PDB file of C-alpha atoms in Angstrom:
ATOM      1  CA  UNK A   1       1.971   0.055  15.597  1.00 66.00           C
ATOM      2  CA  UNK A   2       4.346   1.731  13.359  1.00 85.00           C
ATOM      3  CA  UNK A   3       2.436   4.321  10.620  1.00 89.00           C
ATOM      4  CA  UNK A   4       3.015   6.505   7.673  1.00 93.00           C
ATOM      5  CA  UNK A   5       1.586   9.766   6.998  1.00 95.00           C
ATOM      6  CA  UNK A   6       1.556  10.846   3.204  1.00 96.00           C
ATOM      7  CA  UNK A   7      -0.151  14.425   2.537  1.00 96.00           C
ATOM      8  CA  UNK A   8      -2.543  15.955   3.030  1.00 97.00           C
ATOM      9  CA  UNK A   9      -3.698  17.403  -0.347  1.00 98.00           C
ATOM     10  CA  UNK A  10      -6.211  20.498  -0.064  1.00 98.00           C
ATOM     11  CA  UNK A  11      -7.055  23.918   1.145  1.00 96.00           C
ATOM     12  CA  UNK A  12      -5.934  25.028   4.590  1.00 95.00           C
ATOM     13  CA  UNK A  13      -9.747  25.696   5.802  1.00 96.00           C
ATOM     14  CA  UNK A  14     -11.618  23.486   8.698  1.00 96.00           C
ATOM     15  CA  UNK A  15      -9.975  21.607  11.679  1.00 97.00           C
ATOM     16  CA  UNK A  16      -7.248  19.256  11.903  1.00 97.00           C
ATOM     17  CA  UNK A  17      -8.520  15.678  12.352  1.00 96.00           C
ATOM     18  CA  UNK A  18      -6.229  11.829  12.218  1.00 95.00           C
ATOM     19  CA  UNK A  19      -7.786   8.969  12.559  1.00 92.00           C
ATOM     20  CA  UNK A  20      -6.889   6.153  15.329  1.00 85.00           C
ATOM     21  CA  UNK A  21      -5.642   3.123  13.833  1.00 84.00           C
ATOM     22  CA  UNK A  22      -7.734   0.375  14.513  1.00 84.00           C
ATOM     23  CA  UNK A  23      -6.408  -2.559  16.869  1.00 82.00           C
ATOM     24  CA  UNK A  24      -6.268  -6.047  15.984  1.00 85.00           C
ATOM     25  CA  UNK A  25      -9.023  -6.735  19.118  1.00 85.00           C
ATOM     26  CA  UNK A  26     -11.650  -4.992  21.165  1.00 81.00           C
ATOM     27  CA  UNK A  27     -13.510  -6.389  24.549  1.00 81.00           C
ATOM     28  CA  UNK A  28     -17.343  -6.572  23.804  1.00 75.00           C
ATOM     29  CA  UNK A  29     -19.766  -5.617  26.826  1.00 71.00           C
ATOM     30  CA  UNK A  30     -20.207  -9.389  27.268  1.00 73.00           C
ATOM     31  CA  UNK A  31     -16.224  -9.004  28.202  1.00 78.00           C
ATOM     32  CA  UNK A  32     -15.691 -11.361  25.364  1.00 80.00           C
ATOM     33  CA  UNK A  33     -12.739  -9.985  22.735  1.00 87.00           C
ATOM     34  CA  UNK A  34     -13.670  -9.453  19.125  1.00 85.00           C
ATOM     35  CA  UNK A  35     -11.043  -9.574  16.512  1.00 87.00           C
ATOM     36  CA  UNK A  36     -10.105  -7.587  13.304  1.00 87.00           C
ATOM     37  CA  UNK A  37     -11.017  -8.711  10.385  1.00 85.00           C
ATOM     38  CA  UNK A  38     -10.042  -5.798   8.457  1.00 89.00           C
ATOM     39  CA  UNK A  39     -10.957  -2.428   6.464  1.00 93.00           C
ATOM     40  CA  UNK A  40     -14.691  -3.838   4.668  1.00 93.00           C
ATOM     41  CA  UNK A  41     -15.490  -0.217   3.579  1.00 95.00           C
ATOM     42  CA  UNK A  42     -15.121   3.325   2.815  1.00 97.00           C
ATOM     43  CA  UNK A  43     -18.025   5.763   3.212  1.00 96.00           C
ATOM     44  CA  UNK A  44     -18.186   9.195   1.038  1.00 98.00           C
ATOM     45  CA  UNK A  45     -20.679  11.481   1.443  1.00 97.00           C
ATOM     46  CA  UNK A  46     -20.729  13.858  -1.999  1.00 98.00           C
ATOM     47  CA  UNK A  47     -22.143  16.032  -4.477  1.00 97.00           C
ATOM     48  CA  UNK A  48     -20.441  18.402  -6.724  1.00 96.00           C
ATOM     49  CA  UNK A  49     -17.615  18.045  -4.091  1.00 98.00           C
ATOM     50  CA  UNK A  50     -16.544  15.905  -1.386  1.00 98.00           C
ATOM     51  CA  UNK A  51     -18.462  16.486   1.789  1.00 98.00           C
ATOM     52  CA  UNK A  52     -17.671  14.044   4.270  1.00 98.00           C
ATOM     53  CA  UNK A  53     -15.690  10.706   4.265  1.00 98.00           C
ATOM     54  CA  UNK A  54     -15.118   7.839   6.893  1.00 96.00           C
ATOM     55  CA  UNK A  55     -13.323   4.153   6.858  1.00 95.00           C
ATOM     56  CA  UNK A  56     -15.566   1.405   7.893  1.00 93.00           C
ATOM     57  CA  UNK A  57     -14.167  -1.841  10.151  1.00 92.00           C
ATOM     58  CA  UNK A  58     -15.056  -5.303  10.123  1.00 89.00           C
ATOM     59  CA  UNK A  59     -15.092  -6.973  13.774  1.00 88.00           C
ATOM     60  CA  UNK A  60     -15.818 -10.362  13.976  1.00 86.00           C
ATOM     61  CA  UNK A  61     -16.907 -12.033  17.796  1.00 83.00           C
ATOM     62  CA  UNK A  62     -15.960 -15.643  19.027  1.00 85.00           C
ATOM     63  CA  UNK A  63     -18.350 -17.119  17.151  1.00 82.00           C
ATOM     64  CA  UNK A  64     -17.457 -15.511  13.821  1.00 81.00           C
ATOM     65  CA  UNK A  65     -20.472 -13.238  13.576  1.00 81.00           C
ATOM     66  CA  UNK A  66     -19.383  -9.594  12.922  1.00 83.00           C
ATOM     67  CA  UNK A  67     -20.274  -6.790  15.204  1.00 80.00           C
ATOM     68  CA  UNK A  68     -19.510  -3.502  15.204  1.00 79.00           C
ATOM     69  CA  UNK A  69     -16.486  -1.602  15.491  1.00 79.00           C
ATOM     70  CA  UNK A  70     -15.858   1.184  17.912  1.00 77.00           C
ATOM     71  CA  UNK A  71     -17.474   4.098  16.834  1.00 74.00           C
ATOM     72  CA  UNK A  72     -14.585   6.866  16.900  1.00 73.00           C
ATOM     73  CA  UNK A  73     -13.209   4.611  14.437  1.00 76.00           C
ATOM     74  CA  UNK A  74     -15.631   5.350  11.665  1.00 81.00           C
ATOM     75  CA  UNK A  75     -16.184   8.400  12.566  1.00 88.00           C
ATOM     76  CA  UNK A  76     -17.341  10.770   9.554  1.00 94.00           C
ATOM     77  CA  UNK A  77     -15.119  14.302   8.911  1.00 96.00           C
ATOM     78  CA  UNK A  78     -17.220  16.834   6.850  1.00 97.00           C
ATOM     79  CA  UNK A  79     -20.176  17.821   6.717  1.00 95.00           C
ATOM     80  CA  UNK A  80     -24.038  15.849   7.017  1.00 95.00           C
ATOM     81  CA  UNK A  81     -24.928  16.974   3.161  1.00 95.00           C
ATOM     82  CA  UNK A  82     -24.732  15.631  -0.092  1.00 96.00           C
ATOM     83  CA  UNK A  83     -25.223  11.835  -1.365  1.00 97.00           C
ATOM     84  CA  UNK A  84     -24.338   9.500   0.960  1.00 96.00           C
ATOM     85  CA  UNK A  85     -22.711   6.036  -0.582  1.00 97.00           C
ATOM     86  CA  UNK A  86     -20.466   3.160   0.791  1.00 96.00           C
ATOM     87  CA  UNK A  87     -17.334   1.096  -1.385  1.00 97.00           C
ATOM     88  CA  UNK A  88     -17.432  -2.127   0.555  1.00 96.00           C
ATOM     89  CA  UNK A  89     -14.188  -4.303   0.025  1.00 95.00           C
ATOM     90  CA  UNK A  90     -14.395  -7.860   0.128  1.00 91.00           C
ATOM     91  CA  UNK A  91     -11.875  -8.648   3.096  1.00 87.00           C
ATOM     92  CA  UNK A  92      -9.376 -10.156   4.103  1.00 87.00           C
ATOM     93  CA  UNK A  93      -9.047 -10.609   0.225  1.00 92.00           C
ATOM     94  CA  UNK A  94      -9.525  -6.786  -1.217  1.00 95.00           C
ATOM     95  CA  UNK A  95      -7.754  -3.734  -0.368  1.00 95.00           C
ATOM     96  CA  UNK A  96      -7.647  -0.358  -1.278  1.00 98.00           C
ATOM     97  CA  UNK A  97      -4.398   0.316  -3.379  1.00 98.00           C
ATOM     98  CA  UNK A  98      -4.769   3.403  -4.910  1.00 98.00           C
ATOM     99  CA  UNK A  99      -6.020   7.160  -3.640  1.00 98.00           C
ATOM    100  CA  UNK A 100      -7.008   9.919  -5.783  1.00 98.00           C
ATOM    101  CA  UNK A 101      -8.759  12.724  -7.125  1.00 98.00           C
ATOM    102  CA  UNK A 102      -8.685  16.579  -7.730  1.00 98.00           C
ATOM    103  CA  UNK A 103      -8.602  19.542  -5.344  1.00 98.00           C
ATOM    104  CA  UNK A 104      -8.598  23.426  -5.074  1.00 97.00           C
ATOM    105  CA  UNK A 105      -9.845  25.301  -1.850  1.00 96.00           C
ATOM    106  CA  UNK A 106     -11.382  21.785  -0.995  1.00 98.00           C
ATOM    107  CA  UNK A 107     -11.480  18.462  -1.855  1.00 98.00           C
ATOM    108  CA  UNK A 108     -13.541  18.246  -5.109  1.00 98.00           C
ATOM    109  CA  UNK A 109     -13.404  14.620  -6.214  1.00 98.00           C
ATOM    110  CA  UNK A 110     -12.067  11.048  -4.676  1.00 98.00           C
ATOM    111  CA  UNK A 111     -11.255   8.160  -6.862  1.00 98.00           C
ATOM    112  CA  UNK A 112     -10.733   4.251  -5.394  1.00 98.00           C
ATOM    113  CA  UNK A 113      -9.413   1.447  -6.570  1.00 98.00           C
ATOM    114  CA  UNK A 114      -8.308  -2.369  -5.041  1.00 98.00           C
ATOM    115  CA  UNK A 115      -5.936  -4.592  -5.861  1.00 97.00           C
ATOM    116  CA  UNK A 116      -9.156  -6.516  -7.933  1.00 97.00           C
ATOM    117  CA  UNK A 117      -9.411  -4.145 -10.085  1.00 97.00           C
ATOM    118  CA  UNK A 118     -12.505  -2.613  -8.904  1.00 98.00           C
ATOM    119  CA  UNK A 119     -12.768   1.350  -8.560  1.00 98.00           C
ATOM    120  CA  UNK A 120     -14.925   3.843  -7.488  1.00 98.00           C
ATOM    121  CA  UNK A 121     -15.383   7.829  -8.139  1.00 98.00           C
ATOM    122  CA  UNK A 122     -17.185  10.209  -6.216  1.00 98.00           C
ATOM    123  CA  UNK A 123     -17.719  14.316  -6.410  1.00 98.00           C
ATOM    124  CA  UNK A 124     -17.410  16.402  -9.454  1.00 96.00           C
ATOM    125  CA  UNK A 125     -15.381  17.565 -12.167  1.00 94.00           C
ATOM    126  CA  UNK A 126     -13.528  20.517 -10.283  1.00 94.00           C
ATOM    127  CA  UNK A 127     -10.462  21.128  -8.700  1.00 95.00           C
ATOM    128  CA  UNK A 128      -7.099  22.699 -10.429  1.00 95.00           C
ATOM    129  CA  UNK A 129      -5.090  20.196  -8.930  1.00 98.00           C
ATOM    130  CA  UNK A 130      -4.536  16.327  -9.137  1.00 98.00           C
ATOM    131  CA  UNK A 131      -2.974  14.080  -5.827  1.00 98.00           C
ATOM    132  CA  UNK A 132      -3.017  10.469  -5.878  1.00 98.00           C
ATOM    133  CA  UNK A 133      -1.427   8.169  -3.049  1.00 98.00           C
ATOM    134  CA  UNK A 134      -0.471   4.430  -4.159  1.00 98.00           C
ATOM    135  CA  UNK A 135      -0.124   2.265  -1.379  1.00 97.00           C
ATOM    136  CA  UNK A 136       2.886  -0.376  -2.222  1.00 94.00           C
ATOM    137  CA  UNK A 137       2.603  -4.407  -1.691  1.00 92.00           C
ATOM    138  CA  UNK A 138       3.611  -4.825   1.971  1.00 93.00           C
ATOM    139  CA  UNK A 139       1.607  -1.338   3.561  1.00 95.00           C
ATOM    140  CA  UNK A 140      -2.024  -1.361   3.898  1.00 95.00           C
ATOM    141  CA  UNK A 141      -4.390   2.160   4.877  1.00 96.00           C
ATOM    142  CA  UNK A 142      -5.301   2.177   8.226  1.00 94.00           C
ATOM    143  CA  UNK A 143      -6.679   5.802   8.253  1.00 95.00           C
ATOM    144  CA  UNK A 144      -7.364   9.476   7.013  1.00 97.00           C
ATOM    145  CA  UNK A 145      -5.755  12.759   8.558  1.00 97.00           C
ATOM    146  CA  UNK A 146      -6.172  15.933   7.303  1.00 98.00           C
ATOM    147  CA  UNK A 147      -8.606  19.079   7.745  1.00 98.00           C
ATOM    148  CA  UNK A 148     -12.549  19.167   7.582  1.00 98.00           C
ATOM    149  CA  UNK A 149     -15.362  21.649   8.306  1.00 96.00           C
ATOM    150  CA  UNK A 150     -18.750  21.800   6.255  1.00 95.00           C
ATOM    151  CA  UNK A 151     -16.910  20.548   3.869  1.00 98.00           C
ATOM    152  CA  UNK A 152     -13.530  17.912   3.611  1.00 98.00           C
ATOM    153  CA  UNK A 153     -11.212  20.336   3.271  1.00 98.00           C
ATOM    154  CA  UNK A 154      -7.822  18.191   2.943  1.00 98.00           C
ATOM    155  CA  UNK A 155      -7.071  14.589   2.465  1.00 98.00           C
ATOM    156  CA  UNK A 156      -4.146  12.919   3.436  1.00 98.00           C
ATOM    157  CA  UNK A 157      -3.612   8.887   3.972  1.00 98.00           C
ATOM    158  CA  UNK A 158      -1.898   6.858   7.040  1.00 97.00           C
ATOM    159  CA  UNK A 159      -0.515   3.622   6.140  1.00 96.00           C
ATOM    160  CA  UNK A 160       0.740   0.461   8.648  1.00 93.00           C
ATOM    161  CA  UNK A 161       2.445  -2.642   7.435  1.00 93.00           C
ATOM    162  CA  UNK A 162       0.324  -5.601   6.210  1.00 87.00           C
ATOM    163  CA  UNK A 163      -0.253  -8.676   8.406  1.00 69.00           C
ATOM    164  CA  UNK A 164      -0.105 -10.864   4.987  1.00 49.00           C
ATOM    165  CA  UNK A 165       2.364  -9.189   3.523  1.00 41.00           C
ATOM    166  CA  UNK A 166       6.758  -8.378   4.100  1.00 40.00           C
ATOM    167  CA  UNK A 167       6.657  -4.892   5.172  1.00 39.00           C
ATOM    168  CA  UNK A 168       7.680  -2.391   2.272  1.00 42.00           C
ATOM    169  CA  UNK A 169       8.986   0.952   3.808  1.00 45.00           C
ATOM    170  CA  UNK A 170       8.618   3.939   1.464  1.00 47.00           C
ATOM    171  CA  UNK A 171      11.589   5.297   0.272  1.00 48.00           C
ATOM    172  CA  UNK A 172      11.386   8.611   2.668  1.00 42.00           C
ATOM    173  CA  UNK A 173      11.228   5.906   5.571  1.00 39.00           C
ATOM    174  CA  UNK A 174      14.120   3.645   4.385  1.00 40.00           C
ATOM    175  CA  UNK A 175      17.816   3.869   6.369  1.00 36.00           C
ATOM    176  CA  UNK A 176      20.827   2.087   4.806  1.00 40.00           C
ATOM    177  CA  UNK A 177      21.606  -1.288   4.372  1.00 40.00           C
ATOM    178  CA  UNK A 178      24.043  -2.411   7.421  1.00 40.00           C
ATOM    179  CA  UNK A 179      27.735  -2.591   6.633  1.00 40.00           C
ATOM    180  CA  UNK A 180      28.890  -6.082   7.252  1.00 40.00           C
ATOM    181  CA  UNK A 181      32.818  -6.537   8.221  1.00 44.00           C
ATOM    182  CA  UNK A 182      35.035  -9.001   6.956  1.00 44.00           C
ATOM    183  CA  UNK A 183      35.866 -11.697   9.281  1.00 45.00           C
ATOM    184  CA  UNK A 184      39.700 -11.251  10.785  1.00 44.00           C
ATOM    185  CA  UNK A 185      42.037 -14.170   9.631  1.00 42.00           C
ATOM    186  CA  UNK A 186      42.483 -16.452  12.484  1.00 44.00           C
ATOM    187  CA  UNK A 187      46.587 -17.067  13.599  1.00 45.00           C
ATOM    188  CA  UNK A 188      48.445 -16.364  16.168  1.00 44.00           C
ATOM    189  CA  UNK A 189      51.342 -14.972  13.682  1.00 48.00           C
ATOM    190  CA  UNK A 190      50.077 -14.507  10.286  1.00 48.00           C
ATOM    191  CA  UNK A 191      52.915 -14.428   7.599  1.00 49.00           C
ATOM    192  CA  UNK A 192      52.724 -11.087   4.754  1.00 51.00           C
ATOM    193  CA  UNK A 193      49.263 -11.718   3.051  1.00 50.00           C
ATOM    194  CA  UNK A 194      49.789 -12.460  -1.013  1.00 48.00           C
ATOM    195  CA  UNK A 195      48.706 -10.250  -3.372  1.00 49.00           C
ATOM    196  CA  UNK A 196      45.416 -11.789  -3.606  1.00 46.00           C
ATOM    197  CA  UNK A 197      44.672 -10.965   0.086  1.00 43.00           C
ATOM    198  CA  UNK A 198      45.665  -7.289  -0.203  1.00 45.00           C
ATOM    199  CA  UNK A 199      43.109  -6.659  -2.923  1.00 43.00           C
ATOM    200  CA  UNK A 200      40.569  -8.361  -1.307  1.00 44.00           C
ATOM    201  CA  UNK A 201      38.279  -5.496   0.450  1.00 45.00           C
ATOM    202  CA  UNK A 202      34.720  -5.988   2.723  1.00 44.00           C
ATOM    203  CA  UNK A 203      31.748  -5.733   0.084  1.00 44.00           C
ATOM    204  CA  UNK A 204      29.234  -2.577   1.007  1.00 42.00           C
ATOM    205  CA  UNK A 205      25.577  -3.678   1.083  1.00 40.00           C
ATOM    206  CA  UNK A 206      24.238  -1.539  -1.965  1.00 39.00           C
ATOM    207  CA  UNK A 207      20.795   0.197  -1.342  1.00 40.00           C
ATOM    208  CA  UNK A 208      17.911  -1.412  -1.737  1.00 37.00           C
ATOM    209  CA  UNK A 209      15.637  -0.154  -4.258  1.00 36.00           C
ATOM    210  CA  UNK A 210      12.883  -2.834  -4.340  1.00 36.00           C
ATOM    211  CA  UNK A 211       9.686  -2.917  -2.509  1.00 37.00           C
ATOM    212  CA  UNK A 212      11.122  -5.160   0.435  1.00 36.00           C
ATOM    213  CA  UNK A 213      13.657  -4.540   2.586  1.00 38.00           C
ATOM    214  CA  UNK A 214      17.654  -5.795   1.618  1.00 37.00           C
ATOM    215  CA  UNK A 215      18.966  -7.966   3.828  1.00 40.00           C
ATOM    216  CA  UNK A 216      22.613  -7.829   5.017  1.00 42.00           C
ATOM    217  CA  UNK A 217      25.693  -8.360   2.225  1.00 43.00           C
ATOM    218  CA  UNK A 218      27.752 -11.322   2.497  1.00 43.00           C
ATOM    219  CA  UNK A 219      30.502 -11.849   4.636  1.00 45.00           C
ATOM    220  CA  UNK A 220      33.515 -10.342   2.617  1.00 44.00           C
ATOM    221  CA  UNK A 221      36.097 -13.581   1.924  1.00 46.00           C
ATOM    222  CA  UNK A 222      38.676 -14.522   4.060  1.00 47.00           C
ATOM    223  CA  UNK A 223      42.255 -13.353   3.220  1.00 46.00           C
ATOM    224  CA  UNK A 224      44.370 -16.053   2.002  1.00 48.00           C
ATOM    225  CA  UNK A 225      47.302 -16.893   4.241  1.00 47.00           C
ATOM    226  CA  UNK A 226      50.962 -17.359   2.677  1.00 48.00           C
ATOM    227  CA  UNK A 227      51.995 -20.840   3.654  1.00 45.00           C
ATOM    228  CA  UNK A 228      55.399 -20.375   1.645  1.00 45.00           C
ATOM    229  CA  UNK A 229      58.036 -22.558   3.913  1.00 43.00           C
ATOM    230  CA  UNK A 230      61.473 -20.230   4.097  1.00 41.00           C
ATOM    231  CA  UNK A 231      63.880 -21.416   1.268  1.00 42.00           C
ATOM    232  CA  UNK A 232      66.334 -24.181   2.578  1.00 42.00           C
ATOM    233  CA  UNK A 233      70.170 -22.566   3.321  1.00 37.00           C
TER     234      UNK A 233
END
């Protein structure tokens, strides 16, 4: 599956952790397959700063009853203190759209929001610096990366296109629109082309600088063909 990686923001203490990105089915010990049903959750563990913080995954089996997802999915990086509490999204209908908060040696305070309009704050009031990640129509978060010890040390976000959604590639991700050539004239001896020919040129596809992607510029027009008949002697 094709990711992102956008930060982290945060001290340099603790070790490096990424989360796995979660696949679309997993076999049960009844060797029946369970299916995605999306992210239902993030968990934060706080108090005056962030201590710990973990995605949850909805799973539901054949018969549409959820069960649970693998555990190194959710698991938590930090530390076991502070407050624990859990933002549950409403899947397949709410996702997280924005990431942000404050930072100095550590992570000091996470802020959530959907694309309902719902948000969420957790930590304190510390932290010199501000980071926020907004995750575009099209992209969806599919895990954390970034450094943790006692405490979550850095924050950064992996994103992976949207089942429900046209992909939208960040502009750091996006390569040029194709070139398309203009079609050759078709004769087996072509007179001098007019004037009108000669100016005509192929059109370059011009960079896209929307959310989806640009799709290939229109074939550039034919040249016109000079069907002047040689004057009579």
């Amino acid at each position: 599956m094709m990711k992102y990686r956008f930060g982290p923001s945060g001290g340099h203490g603790g070790h490096a952790f990424e989360d796995a990105l979660p696949g679309d089915t997993v076999a049960l010990e009844t060797g029946e397959t369970a299916s995605l049903t999306g992210l239902i959750g993030v968990r934060v563990r706080h108090a005056d700063r962030i201590d710990a913080v973990s995605l949850v995954w909805g799973y539901s089996g054949p018969d549409g009853q959820a069960v649970p997802a693998p555990t190194e999915l959710e698991e938590p990086h930090g530390g076991p203190e502070g407050v624990e509490e859990l933002f549950e999204l409403h899947a397949p209908d709410e996702w997280i759209t924005v990431i942000s908060g404050r930072y100095g040696q550590t992570v000091d305070s996470l802020r959530l929001e959907t694309n309902l309009g719902r948000s969420a704050e957790f930590g304190g009031k510390g932290g010199d610096h501000a980071f926020q990640y907004d995750i575009p129509a099209g992209l969806k978060l599919a895990g954390f990366f970034g450094s943790a010890g006692y405490l979550l040390d850095a924050l950064g976000v992996i994103l992976s296109p949207a089942v429900s959604a046209p992909e939208t590639v960040p502009e750091s991700s996006k390569t040029p629109a194709r070139k398309t050539p203009a079609r050759k004239a078709a004769a087996s001896k072509p007179a001098a082309p007019s004037e009108d020919a000669k100016a005509a040129k192929p059109r370059k596809a011009a960079k896209s600088t929307a959310d989806t992607a640009t799709p290939p510029a229109e074939d550039a027009p034919k040249p016109k063909r000079n069907r002047k008949k040689a004057a009579e002697s």
